PDB file of C-alpha atoms in Angstrom:
ATOM      1  CA  MET A   1     211.560 101.526 113.901  1.00 53.00           C
ATOM      2  CA  ASP A   2     210.324 103.635 110.966  1.00 61.00           C
ATOM      3  CA  THR A   3     211.236 107.270 110.399  1.00 64.00           C
ATOM      4  CA  ALA A   4     207.950 108.652 111.758  1.00 61.00           C
ATOM      5  CA  LYS A   5     208.346 106.812 115.073  1.00 67.00           C
ATOM      6  CA  LYS A   6     211.980 107.865 115.318  1.00 63.00           C
ATOM      7  CA  ASN A   7     210.928 111.479 114.838  1.00 61.00           C
ATOM      8  CA  GLN A   8     208.231 111.108 117.505  1.00 65.00           C
ATOM      9  CA  VAL A   9     210.716 109.607 119.958  1.00 62.00           C
ATOM     10  CA  GLY A  10     213.254 112.323 119.156  1.00 60.00           C
ATOM     11  CA  ALA A  11     210.648 115.047 119.618  1.00 61.00           C
ATOM     12  CA  PHE A  12     209.542 113.542 122.949  1.00 64.00           C
ATOM     13  CA  LEU A  13     213.125 113.357 124.231  1.00 63.00           C
ATOM     14  CA  GLN A  14     213.814 116.935 123.147  1.00 61.00           C
ATOM     15  CA  ASN A  15     210.584 118.277 124.682  1.00 62.00           C
ATOM     16  CA  HIS A  16     211.113 116.479 127.991  1.00 66.00           C
ATOM     17  CA  ALA A  17     214.916 116.284 128.146  1.00 67.00           C
ATOM     18  CA  MET A  18     215.258 118.234 131.401  1.00 67.00           C
ATOM     19  CA  VAL A  19     212.473 116.302 133.139  1.00 71.00           C
ATOM     20  CA  ILE A  20     213.961 112.944 132.113  1.00 77.00           C
ATOM     21  CA  LEU A  21     217.439 114.025 133.236  1.00 74.00           C
ATOM     22  CA  MET A  22     216.230 115.195 136.651  1.00 73.00           C
ATOM     23  CA  ILE A  23     214.256 111.987 137.218  1.00 77.00           C
ATOM     24  CA  LEU A  24     217.356 109.947 136.401  1.00 82.00           C
ATOM     25  CA  VAL A  25     219.370 112.043 138.852  1.00 77.00           C
ATOM     26  CA  ALA A  26     216.742 111.432 141.562  1.00 77.00           C
ATOM     27  CA  ILE A  27     216.801 107.675 140.882  1.00 81.00           C
ATOM     28  CA  VAL A  28     220.601 107.548 141.146  1.00 82.00           C
ATOM     29  CA  VAL A  29     220.548 109.559 144.393  1.00 81.00           C
ATOM     30  CA  GLY A  30     217.794 107.307 145.745  1.00 78.00           C
ATOM     31  CA  ILE A  31     219.999 104.258 145.104  1.00 81.00           C
ATOM     32  CA  LEU A  32     223.136 105.817 146.583  1.00 80.00           C
ATOM     33  CA  LYS A  33     221.403 107.462 149.558  1.00 79.00           C
ATOM     34  CA  PRO A  34     218.644 105.238 150.998  1.00 76.00           C
ATOM     35  CA  ASN A  35     217.345 108.060 153.233  1.00 78.00           C
ATOM     36  CA  PHE A  36     216.468 110.031 150.109  1.00 75.00           C
ATOM     37  CA  ILE A  37     213.321 107.959 149.646  1.00 76.00           C
ATOM     38  CA  SER A  38     211.678 108.565 153.014  1.00 76.00           C
ATOM     39  CA  GLY A  39     208.579 110.095 154.530  1.00 74.00           C
ATOM     40  CA  ALA A  40     210.508 113.019 155.992  1.00 77.00           C
ATOM     41  CA  ASN A  41     212.062 113.869 152.644  1.00 79.00           C
ATOM     42  CA  PHE A  42     208.670 113.582 150.922  1.00 81.00           C
ATOM     43  CA  LYS A  43     207.151 116.079 153.383  1.00 85.00           C
ATOM     44  CA  ASN A  44     210.056 118.462 152.862  1.00 84.00           C
ATOM     45  CA  LEU A  45     209.777 118.151 149.084  1.00 85.00           C
ATOM     46  CA  SER A  46     205.999 118.646 149.047  1.00 89.00           C
ATOM     47  CA  VAL A  47     206.070 121.783 151.221  1.00 90.00           C
ATOM     48  CA  ASN A  48     208.912 123.403 149.252  1.00 89.00           C
ATOM     49  CA  THR A  49     207.181 122.529 145.995  1.00 92.00           C
ATOM     50  CA  ALA A  50     203.835 123.921 147.197  1.00 94.00           C
ATOM     51  CA  VAL A  51     205.129 127.427 147.952  1.00 94.00           C
ATOM     52  CA  ARG A  52     207.250 127.664 144.824  1.00 94.00           C
ATOM     53  CA  PHE A  53     204.402 126.305 142.700  1.00 95.00           C
ATOM     54  CA  ILE A  54     202.246 129.239 143.807  1.00 97.00           C
ATOM     55  CA  VAL A  55     205.024 131.662 142.801  1.00 97.00           C
ATOM     56  CA  ALA A  56     205.499 129.865 139.466  1.00 96.00           C
ATOM     57  CA  LEU A  57     201.754 130.111 138.759  1.00 96.00           C
ATOM     58  CA  GLY A  58     202.043 133.870 139.063  1.00 96.00           C
ATOM     59  CA  VAL A  59     205.102 134.069 136.817  1.00 96.00           C
ATOM     60  CA  SER A  60     203.569 131.726 134.203  1.00 95.00           C
ATOM     61  CA  GLY A  61     200.985 134.229 132.982  1.00 95.00           C
ATOM     62  CA  CYS A  62     203.715 136.803 132.421  1.00 96.00           C
ATOM     63  CA  LEU A  63     205.836 134.312 130.448  1.00 95.00           C
ATOM     64  CA  ILE A  64     202.901 133.141 128.319  1.00 95.00           C
ATOM     65  CA  THR A  65     202.397 136.742 127.145  1.00 95.00           C
ATOM     66  CA  LYS A  66     206.109 136.987 126.211  1.00 93.00           C
ATOM     67  CA  GLY A  67     206.865 138.888 129.403  1.00 94.00           C
ATOM     68  CA  THR A  68     208.521 138.053 132.683  1.00 94.00           C
ATOM     69  CA  ASP A  69     208.410 139.153 136.313  1.00 96.00           C
ATOM     70  CA  LEU A  70     211.712 139.697 138.075  1.00 96.00           C
ATOM     71  CA  SER A  71     209.972 141.374 141.018  1.00 96.00           C
ATOM     72  CA  ALA A  72     208.362 138.083 142.121  1.00 96.00           C
ATOM     73  CA  GLY A  73     210.875 137.172 144.822  1.00 95.00           C
ATOM     74  CA  ARG A  74     210.913 140.627 146.403  1.00 96.00           C
ATOM     75  CA  LEU A  75     207.101 140.733 146.443  1.00 97.00           C
ATOM     76  CA  VAL A  76     207.129 137.359 148.207  1.00 97.00           C
ATOM     77  CA  GLY A  77     209.421 138.956 150.797  1.00 96.00           C
ATOM     78  CA  LEU A  78     207.198 142.033 151.096  1.00 97.00           C
ATOM     79  CA  GLY A  79     204.092 139.874 151.544  1.00 97.00           C
ATOM     80  CA  ALA A  80     205.899 137.848 154.202  1.00 96.00           C
ATOM     81  CA  CYS A  81     207.065 140.955 156.086  1.00 96.00           C
ATOM     82  CA  ILE A  82     203.640 142.610 156.025  1.00 96.00           C
ATOM     83  CA  SER A  83     201.995 139.398 157.248  1.00 96.00           C
ATOM     84  CA  GLY A  84     204.682 138.972 159.907  1.00 95.00           C
ATOM     85  CA  VAL A  85     204.432 142.441 161.469  1.00 95.00           C
ATOM     86  CA  LEU A  86     200.635 142.222 161.565  1.00 95.00           C
ATOM     87  CA  LEU A  87     200.535 138.776 163.159  1.00 95.00           C
ATOM     88  CA  GLN A  88     203.038 139.085 165.991  1.00 94.00           C
ATOM     89  CA  ARG A  89     201.987 138.096 169.506  1.00 92.00           C
ATOM     90  CA  ILE A  90     200.547 140.900 171.611  1.00 91.00           C
ATOM     91  CA  ASP A  91     202.983 140.073 174.445  1.00 88.00           C
ATOM     92  CA  TYR A  92     206.050 139.922 172.185  1.00 90.00           C
ATOM     93  CA  SER A  93     208.705 142.275 173.584  1.00 87.00           C
ATOM     94  CA  ASP A  94     210.049 143.429 170.210  1.00 87.00           C
ATOM     95  CA  ARG A  95     206.676 143.929 168.571  1.00 89.00           C
ATOM     96  CA  PHE A  96     206.834 146.000 165.367  1.00 90.00           C
ATOM     97  CA  PHE A  97     203.553 147.858 166.092  1.00 88.00           C
ATOM     98  CA  PRO A  98     203.265 147.843 169.909  1.00 88.00           C
ATOM     99  CA  GLY A  99     199.783 149.373 169.977  1.00 84.00           C
ATOM    100  CA  LEU A 100     198.281 147.229 167.239  1.00 88.00           C
ATOM    101  CA  PRO A 101     195.328 145.125 168.474  1.00 89.00           C
ATOM    102  CA  ASP A 102     195.201 141.406 167.816  1.00 89.00           C
ATOM    103  CA  MET A 103     194.486 140.979 164.119  1.00 90.00           C
ATOM    104  CA  PRO A 104     192.629 138.079 162.459  1.00 94.00           C
ATOM    105  CA  ILE A 105     194.831 136.033 160.121  1.00 95.00           C
ATOM    106  CA  ILE A 106     192.560 136.545 157.121  1.00 95.00           C
ATOM    107  CA  VAL A 107     192.668 140.346 157.553  1.00 96.00           C
ATOM    108  CA  ALA A 108     196.486 140.319 157.589  1.00 96.00           C
ATOM    109  CA  LEU A 109     196.491 138.180 154.443  1.00 96.00           C
ATOM    110  CA  LEU A 110     194.094 140.551 152.667  1.00 97.00           C
ATOM    111  CA  ILE A 111     196.241 143.558 153.603  1.00 97.00           C
ATOM    112  CA  ALA A 112     199.379 141.807 152.283  1.00 97.00           C
ATOM    113  CA  VAL A 113     197.544 140.908 149.072  1.00 97.00           C
ATOM    114  CA  ALA A 114     196.214 144.458 148.638  1.00 97.00           C
ATOM    115  CA  VAL A 115     199.637 146.069 149.108  1.00 97.00           C
ATOM    116  CA  CYS A 116     201.414 143.638 146.771  1.00 97.00           C
ATOM    117  CA  SER A 117     198.632 144.065 144.197  1.00 97.00           C
ATOM    118  CA  ILE A 118     199.496 147.755 143.928  1.00 97.00           C
ATOM    119  CA  PHE A 119     202.960 146.857 142.654  1.00 97.00           C
ATOM    120  CA  GLY A 120     201.529 144.231 140.298  1.00 97.00           C
ATOM    121  CA  ILE A 121     199.098 146.741 138.839  1.00 97.00           C
ATOM    122  CA  ALA A 122     201.961 149.220 138.471  1.00 97.00           C
ATOM    123  CA  ASN A 123     203.941 146.606 136.521  1.00 97.00           C
ATOM    124  CA  GLY A 124     200.974 146.006 134.222  1.00 97.00           C
ATOM    125  CA  LEU A 125     200.342 149.724 133.658  1.00 97.00           C
ATOM    126  CA  ILE A 126     203.979 150.488 132.829  1.00 97.00           C
ATOM    127  CA  ILE A 127     204.273 147.509 130.468  1.00 97.00           C
ATOM    128  CA  SER A 128     200.951 148.016 128.674  1.00 95.00           C
ATOM    129  CA  TYR A 129     200.702 151.806 128.477  1.00 95.00           C
ATOM    130  CA  LEU A 130     204.297 153.042 128.566  1.00 95.00           C
ATOM    131  CA  LYS A 131     205.527 150.049 126.516  1.00 94.00           C
ATOM    132  CA  VAL A 132     208.559 149.542 128.738  1.00 96.00           C
ATOM    133  CA  PRO A 133     209.851 145.962 128.199  1.00 95.00           C
ATOM    134  CA  PRO A 134     208.710 143.579 130.968  1.00 95.00           C
ATOM    135  CA  PHE A 135     212.315 142.670 131.797  1.00 94.00           C
ATOM    136  CA  LEU A 136     213.280 146.273 132.561  1.00 96.00           C
ATOM    137  CA  THR A 137     209.970 147.141 134.223  1.00 97.00           C
ATOM    138  CA  THR A 138     210.046 144.252 136.660  1.00 97.00           C
ATOM    139  CA  LEU A 139     213.792 144.590 137.251  1.00 96.00           C
ATOM    140  CA  GLY A 140     213.224 148.174 138.334  1.00 97.00           C
ATOM    141  CA  MET A 141     210.236 147.105 140.423  1.00 97.00           C
ATOM    142  CA  GLN A 142     212.345 144.380 142.046  1.00 97.00           C
ATOM    143  CA  ILE A 143     214.839 146.961 143.310  1.00 96.00           C
ATOM    144  CA  PHE A 144     212.095 149.427 144.226  1.00 97.00           C
ATOM    145  CA  VAL A 145     210.144 146.864 146.287  1.00 97.00           C
ATOM    146  CA  TYR A 146     213.325 145.717 148.024  1.00 96.00           C
ATOM    147  CA  GLY A 147     214.060 149.319 149.007  1.00 96.00           C
ATOM    148  CA  ILE A 148     210.497 149.817 150.271  1.00 96.00           C
ATOM    149  CA  CYS A 149     210.772 146.627 152.333  1.00 95.00           C
ATOM    150  CA  LEU A 150     214.126 147.700 153.811  1.00 95.00           C
ATOM    151  CA  VAL A 151     212.711 151.074 154.834  1.00 95.00           C
ATOM    152  CA  PHE A 152     209.528 149.491 156.193  1.00 93.00           C
ATOM    153  CA  THR A 153     211.250 146.858 158.352  1.00 93.00           C
ATOM    154  CA  GLY A 154     214.467 148.728 159.103  1.00 91.00           C
ATOM    155  CA  ALA A 155     216.246 145.622 157.741  1.00 88.00           C
ATOM    156  CA  LYS A 156     215.421 143.829 161.006  1.00 91.00           C
ATOM    157  CA  PRO A 157     214.346 140.173 161.167  1.00 92.00           C
ATOM    158  CA  ILE A 158     210.701 139.719 162.161  1.00 94.00           C
ATOM    159  CA  GLY A 159     209.602 137.033 164.603  1.00 91.00           C
ATOM    160  CA  GLY A 160     207.318 136.424 167.542  1.00 92.00           C
ATOM    161  CA  PHE A 161     204.388 135.233 165.426  1.00 94.00           C
ATOM    162  CA  LYS A 162     201.253 134.195 167.247  1.00 93.00           C
ATOM    163  CA  LYS A 163     200.549 130.473 167.493  1.00 93.00           C
ATOM    164  CA  SER A 164     197.396 130.547 165.395  1.00 92.00           C
ATOM    165  CA  TYR A 165     199.451 131.870 162.449  1.00 93.00           C
ATOM    166  CA  THR A 166     202.355 129.420 162.655  1.00 92.00           C
ATOM    167  CA  GLY A 167     199.987 126.638 163.660  1.00 91.00           C
ATOM    168  CA  PHE A 168     197.956 127.099 160.493  1.00 89.00           C
ATOM    169  CA  ALA A 169     200.999 126.487 158.279  1.00 87.00           C
ATOM    170  CA  ASN A 170     201.864 123.338 160.241  1.00 87.00           C
ATOM    171  CA  ILE A 171     198.455 121.691 159.930  1.00 88.00           C
ATOM    172  CA  ALA A 172     198.883 118.317 158.222  1.00 84.00           C
ATOM    173  CA  PHE A 173     196.696 115.343 157.359  1.00 85.00           C
ATOM    174  CA  ILE A 174     197.275 111.660 156.578  1.00 82.00           C
ATOM    175  CA  ASN A 175     199.738 111.104 159.431  1.00 77.00           C
ATOM    176  CA  GLY A 176     201.455 114.404 158.756  1.00 75.00           C
ATOM    177  CA  TYR A 177     202.252 113.705 155.090  1.00 78.00           C
ATOM    178  CA  LEU A 178     199.727 116.126 153.563  1.00 86.00           C
ATOM    179  CA  SER A 179     200.501 119.698 154.602  1.00 90.00           C
ATOM    180  CA  VAL A 180     197.864 122.415 154.443  1.00 93.00           C
ATOM    181  CA  LEU A 181     200.326 124.320 152.225  1.00 94.00           C
ATOM    182  CA  VAL A 182     200.019 121.546 149.648  1.00 93.00           C
ATOM    183  CA  ILE A 183     196.221 121.818 149.793  1.00 95.00           C
ATOM    184  CA  VAL A 184     196.349 125.598 149.301  1.00 96.00           C
ATOM    185  CA  ALA A 185     198.747 125.161 146.351  1.00 96.00           C
ATOM    186  CA  PHE A 186     196.429 122.531 144.848  1.00 95.00           C
ATOM    187  CA  ILE A 187     193.461 124.918 145.092  1.00 96.00           C
ATOM    188  CA  CYS A 188     195.533 127.675 143.468  1.00 96.00           C
ATOM    189  CA  GLY A 189     196.504 125.268 140.693  1.00 96.00           C
ATOM    190  CA  LEU A 190     192.867 124.318 140.067  1.00 97.00           C
ATOM    191  CA  TYR A 191     191.851 127.964 139.961  1.00 96.00           C
ATOM    192  CA  MET A 192     194.603 128.877 137.495  1.00 96.00           C
ATOM    193  CA  TRP A 193     193.810 125.843 135.334  1.00 96.00           C
ATOM    194  CA  PHE A 194     190.180 126.980 135.138  1.00 97.00           C
ATOM    195  CA  LEU A 195     191.248 130.564 134.435  1.00 96.00           C
ATOM    196  CA  TYR A 196     193.684 129.555 131.697  1.00 95.00           C
ATOM    197  CA  ASN A 197     191.462 126.998 129.972  1.00 95.00           C
ATOM    198  CA  LYS A 198     187.824 127.924 130.583  1.00 94.00           C
ATOM    199  CA  THR A 199     187.640 131.711 130.595  1.00 95.00           C
ATOM    200  CA  ARG A 200     188.002 134.570 128.125  1.00 95.00           C
ATOM    201  CA  HIS A 201     190.920 135.872 130.185  1.00 95.00           C
ATOM    202  CA  GLY A 202     192.846 132.679 129.442  1.00 94.00           C
ATOM    203  CA  LYS A 203     192.045 132.839 125.735  1.00 95.00           C
ATOM    204  CA  TYR A 204     193.119 136.481 125.604  1.00 95.00           C
ATOM    205  CA  MET A 205     196.341 135.652 127.456  1.00 96.00           C
ATOM    206  CA  TYR A 206     197.354 132.951 124.976  1.00 95.00           C
ATOM    207  CA  ALA A 207     196.328 135.169 122.047  1.00 95.00           C
ATOM    208  CA  ILE A 208     198.552 137.997 123.304  1.00 95.00           C
ATOM    209  CA  GLY A 209     201.427 135.542 123.715  1.00 93.00           C
ATOM    210  CA  GLY A 210     200.926 134.251 120.185  1.00 91.00           C
ATOM    211  CA  ASN A 211     200.723 137.659 118.526  1.00 92.00           C
ATOM    212  CA  GLU A 212     199.866 140.797 120.489  1.00 92.00           C
ATOM    213  CA  SER A 213     199.225 142.912 117.394  1.00 91.00           C
ATOM    214  CA  ALA A 214     196.839 140.328 115.952  1.00 93.00           C
ATOM    215  CA  ALA A 215     195.090 140.106 119.337  1.00 93.00           C
ATOM    216  CA  GLU A 216     194.505 143.864 119.311  1.00 93.00           C
ATOM    217  CA  VAL A 217     193.143 143.722 115.760  1.00 92.00           C
ATOM    218  CA  ALA A 218     190.790 140.932 116.891  1.00 92.00           C
ATOM    219  CA  GLY A 219     189.312 143.320 119.462  1.00 92.00           C
ATOM    220  CA  ILE A 220     191.060 142.041 122.596  1.00 94.00           C
ATOM    221  CA  ASN A 221     191.765 144.682 125.225  1.00 95.00           C
ATOM    222  CA  THR A 222     195.412 143.726 125.579  1.00 95.00           C
ATOM    223  CA  LYS A 223     196.194 146.504 128.075  1.00 96.00           C
ATOM    224  CA  ALA A 224     193.501 145.433 130.540  1.00 96.00           C
ATOM    225  CA  THR A 225     194.491 141.784 130.147  1.00 97.00           C
ATOM    226  CA  LEU A 226     198.154 142.484 130.869  1.00 97.00           C
ATOM    227  CA  ILE A 227     197.264 144.533 133.951  1.00 97.00           C
ATOM    228  CA  ARG A 228     195.111 141.654 135.249  1.00 97.00           C
ATOM    229  CA  ILE A 229     197.915 139.162 134.591  1.00 97.00           C
ATOM    230  CA  TYR A 230     200.523 141.122 136.557  1.00 97.00           C
ATOM    231  CA  MET A 231     198.047 141.923 139.339  1.00 97.00           C
ATOM    232  CA  LEU A 232     197.099 138.244 139.681  1.00 97.00           C
ATOM    233  CA  ALA A 233     200.800 137.360 139.725  1.00 97.00           C
ATOM    234  CA  SER A 234     201.400 139.751 142.643  1.00 97.00           C
ATOM    235  CA  ILE A 235     198.475 138.202 144.538  1.00 97.00           C
ATOM    236  CA  MET A 236     200.123 134.791 144.180  1.00 97.00           C
ATOM    237  CA  TYR A 237     203.415 136.188 145.468  1.00 97.00           C
ATOM    238  CA  ALA A 238     201.699 137.739 148.507  1.00 97.00           C
ATOM    239  CA  LEU A 239     199.995 134.430 149.298  1.00 97.00           C
ATOM    240  CA  ALA A 240     203.284 132.549 148.954  1.00 96.00           C
ATOM    241  CA  GLY A 241     205.009 135.026 151.299  1.00 96.00           C
ATOM    242  CA  PHE A 242     202.202 134.738 153.837  1.00 97.00           C
ATOM    243  CA  LEU A 243     202.447 130.930 153.845  1.00 96.00           C
ATOM    244  CA  TRP A 244     206.237 130.722 153.850  1.00 95.00           C
ATOM    245  CA  ALA A 245     206.625 133.161 156.745  1.00 95.00           C
ATOM    246  CA  ALA A 246     204.122 131.142 158.774  1.00 95.00           C
ATOM    247  CA  LYS A 247     205.920 127.899 157.979  1.00 93.00           C
ATOM    248  CA  SER A 248     209.331 129.350 158.798  1.00 92.00           C
ATOM    249  CA  GLY A 249     208.181 130.994 162.024  1.00 91.00           C
ATOM    250  CA  GLY A 250     209.978 134.209 161.098  1.00 92.00           C
ATOM    251  CA  THR A 251     210.854 136.365 158.137  1.00 94.00           C
ATOM    252  CA  SER A 252     213.094 139.152 156.815  1.00 93.00           C
ATOM    253  CA  VAL A 253     213.511 141.282 153.714  1.00 93.00           C
ATOM    254  CA  ASN A 254     215.551 138.486 152.118  1.00 93.00           C
ATOM    255  CA  MET A 255     212.756 135.924 152.205  1.00 93.00           C
ATOM    256  CA  GLY A 256     211.868 134.997 148.636  1.00 91.00           C
ATOM    257  CA  GLN A 257     215.176 136.202 147.207  1.00 90.00           C
ATOM    258  CA  GLY A 258     215.821 134.452 143.890  1.00 87.00           C
ATOM    259  CA  TYR A 259     212.396 132.801 143.779  1.00 90.00           C
ATOM    260  CA  GLU A 260     211.633 134.548 140.488  1.00 92.00           C
ATOM    261  CA  LEU A 261     214.554 132.815 138.761  1.00 87.00           C
ATOM    262  CA  GLU A 262     213.561 129.426 140.162  1.00 87.00           C
ATOM    263  CA  ALA A 263     209.984 130.047 139.024  1.00 92.00           C
ATOM    264  CA  ILE A 264     211.054 131.023 135.507  1.00 89.00           C
ATOM    265  CA  ALA A 265     213.292 127.957 135.297  1.00 85.00           C
ATOM    266  CA  ALA A 266     210.541 125.668 136.605  1.00 88.00           C
ATOM    267  CA  CYS A 267     208.014 127.098 134.137  1.00 90.00           C
ATOM    268  CA  THR A 268     210.437 126.646 131.249  1.00 85.00           C
ATOM    269  CA  ILE A 269     211.245 123.072 132.291  1.00 83.00           C
ATOM    270  CA  GLY A 270     207.498 122.468 132.524  1.00 84.00           C
ATOM    271  CA  GLY A 271     206.838 123.572 128.960  1.00 82.00           C
ATOM    272  CA  VAL A 272     205.972 127.268 129.331  1.00 88.00           C
ATOM    273  CA  SER A 273     207.666 128.876 126.349  1.00 82.00           C
ATOM    274  CA  VAL A 274     209.620 132.098 126.821  1.00 77.00           C
ATOM    275  CA  ASN A 275     208.489 132.889 123.268  1.00 81.00           C
ATOM    276  CA  GLY A 276     204.908 133.159 124.458  1.00 83.00           C
ATOM    277  CA  GLY A 277     201.566 131.532 123.769  1.00 86.00           C
ATOM    278  CA  VAL A 278     202.384 128.119 125.273  1.00 85.00           C
ATOM    279  CA  GLY A 279     202.039 126.767 128.792  1.00 88.00           C
ATOM    280  CA  ARG A 280     199.966 124.440 130.966  1.00 90.00           C
ATOM    281  CA  VAL A 281     199.386 124.370 134.722  1.00 93.00           C
ATOM    282  CA  SER A 282     200.198 120.645 134.876  1.00 89.00           C
ATOM    283  CA  GLY A 283     203.528 121.312 133.169  1.00 88.00           C
ATOM    284  CA  ILE A 284     204.315 124.099 135.643  1.00 92.00           C
ATOM    285  CA  LEU A 285     203.759 121.699 138.547  1.00 92.00           C
ATOM    286  CA  VAL A 286     206.063 119.125 136.948  1.00 87.00           C
ATOM    287  CA  GLY A 287     208.703 121.787 136.357  1.00 87.00           C
ATOM    288  CA  VAL A 288     208.627 123.005 139.964  1.00 91.00           C
ATOM    289  CA  LEU A 289     208.716 119.456 141.295  1.00 88.00           C
ATOM    290  CA  VAL A 290     211.666 118.538 139.083  1.00 84.00           C
ATOM    291  CA  PHE A 291     213.602 121.674 140.058  1.00 84.00           C
ATOM    292  CA  GLU A 292     213.035 120.978 143.764  1.00 86.00           C
ATOM    293  CA  LEU A 293     214.091 117.360 143.264  1.00 84.00           C
ATOM    294  CA  LEU A 294     217.345 118.600 141.787  1.00 83.00           C
ATOM    295  CA  LYS A 295     218.082 120.844 144.775  1.00 84.00           C
ATOM    296  CA  ILE A 296     217.265 118.163 147.337  1.00 84.00           C
ATOM    297  CA  SER A 297     219.287 115.581 145.387  1.00 83.00           C
ATOM    298  CA  LEU A 298     222.336 117.857 145.479  1.00 82.00           C
ATOM    299  CA  GLN A 299     221.886 118.341 149.234  1.00 81.00           C
ATOM    300  CA  PHE A 300     221.728 114.592 149.837  1.00 82.00           C
ATOM    301  CA  MET A 301     224.858 114.087 147.763  1.00 81.00           C
ATOM    302  CA  GLY A 302     226.661 116.539 150.046  1.00 80.00           C
ATOM    303  CA  VAL A 303     227.296 119.110 147.326  1.00 79.00           C
ATOM    304  CA  GLU A 304     228.377 122.420 148.861  1.00 83.00           C
ATOM    305  CA  THR A 305     225.722 125.142 148.674  1.00 79.00           C
ATOM    306  CA  SER A 306     227.969 127.367 146.555  1.00 82.00           C
ATOM    307  CA  TYR A 307     228.139 124.696 143.850  1.00 83.00           C
ATOM    308  CA  THR A 308     224.385 124.096 143.873  1.00 81.00           C
ATOM    309  CA  TYR A 309     223.913 127.630 142.551  1.00 81.00           C
ATOM    310  CA  ILE A 310     226.220 126.796 139.649  1.00 86.00           C
ATOM    311  CA  VAL A 311     224.157 123.713 138.817  1.00 81.00           C
ATOM    312  CA  GLN A 312     220.874 125.606 139.095  1.00 78.00           C
ATOM    313  CA  GLY A 313     222.211 128.325 136.810  1.00 82.00           C
ATOM    314  CA  LEU A 314     223.238 125.749 134.215  1.00 84.00           C
ATOM    315  CA  VAL A 315     219.784 124.140 134.412  1.00 78.00           C
ATOM    316  CA  ILE A 316     218.138 127.501 133.706  1.00 77.00           C
ATOM    317  CA  ILE A 317     220.402 128.151 130.698  1.00 81.00           C
ATOM    318  CA  ILE A 318     219.874 124.664 129.281  1.00 78.00           C
ATOM    319  CA  ALA A 319     216.091 124.821 129.792  1.00 75.00           C
ATOM    320  CA  VAL A 320     215.816 128.142 127.946  1.00 75.00           C
ATOM    321  CA  ALA A 321     218.176 126.927 125.197  1.00 77.00           C
ATOM    322  CA  LEU A 322     216.036 123.822 124.629  1.00 74.00           C
ATOM    323  CA  ASP A 323     212.908 125.974 124.545  1.00 70.00           C
ATOM    324  CA  LEU A 324     214.473 128.230 121.894  1.00 71.00           C
ATOM    325  CA  ARG A 325     215.461 125.173 119.849  1.00 71.00           C
ATOM    326  CA  LYS A 326     211.845 124.008 119.842  1.00 66.00           C
ATOM    327  CA  TYR A 327     210.689 127.485 118.789  1.00 59.00           C
ATOM    328  CA  LEU A 328     213.227 127.723 115.937  1.00 58.00           C
ATOM    329  CA  ALA A 329     212.381 124.195 114.760  1.00 58.00           C
ATOM    330  CA  LYS A 330     208.717 125.194 114.352  1.00 58.00           C
ATOM    331  CA  LYS A 331     209.533 128.284 112.257  1.00 52.00           C
TER     332      LYS A 331
END
């Protein structure tokens, strides 16, 4: 093998090290635990991947512009709680709004999206106009949204959803293997792919991630673009919360906790650079799928939940470290 091919192989292994490692782990678990490769596990994997893929799509735009969004998980929880209280059965004894008339599902979703969008717009305004770093802005928003959700729900679990709401999330095709959540996630992925690759918004987003100052000199309205990015991210979080609450049949303020870290890790594994300007929707899907495979593999191997957090944390650190190595190698 000549030097050029060796370099190509080395570059491929470095760029896809985490993906290759996770696939190998899944293969080993599949050999050791025959039930791992089963229809039931596939359905579980696909549904978990679908919801987290939607969250990761929202986070990806923030990362591509050298930002981040630590409020993602709490906005998922807020979207879930808003959807839940609006879609409880009329005859439910512990109804949150006793006098509220029966509400169409789509109206509840739009309300959840509208409320979460306010916080996304606020993130974009603070980051673009006040120049507060995205990390600090969204960290503060994470705590703020959590507090709002606690006050709103009284920290009580929310249940008693009407059948049309929970039934929607449990619709499945092809003998139950293709969940409607997967279809919704696929549509979201197609939309984001089009937005990122075929529109001016996508071009502006990558330009800002590459060099924000140069983008401004080129005439790009960076402030408006950043506001749209964070607003769109919050819409994705609201949708994910709406779907996950329906699938779970109940919700609480803690739904979505930690999803932002999983999304950032999945995006990084999938090739979205924390240094900005790089990222593809297909890579995000691969990253989410790989991260979910890791978690399910650990469960099948009987690893205690406490230790799975340690492994996930190490994966995040390694993924970011590898991304930084690629960035430094290009300089």
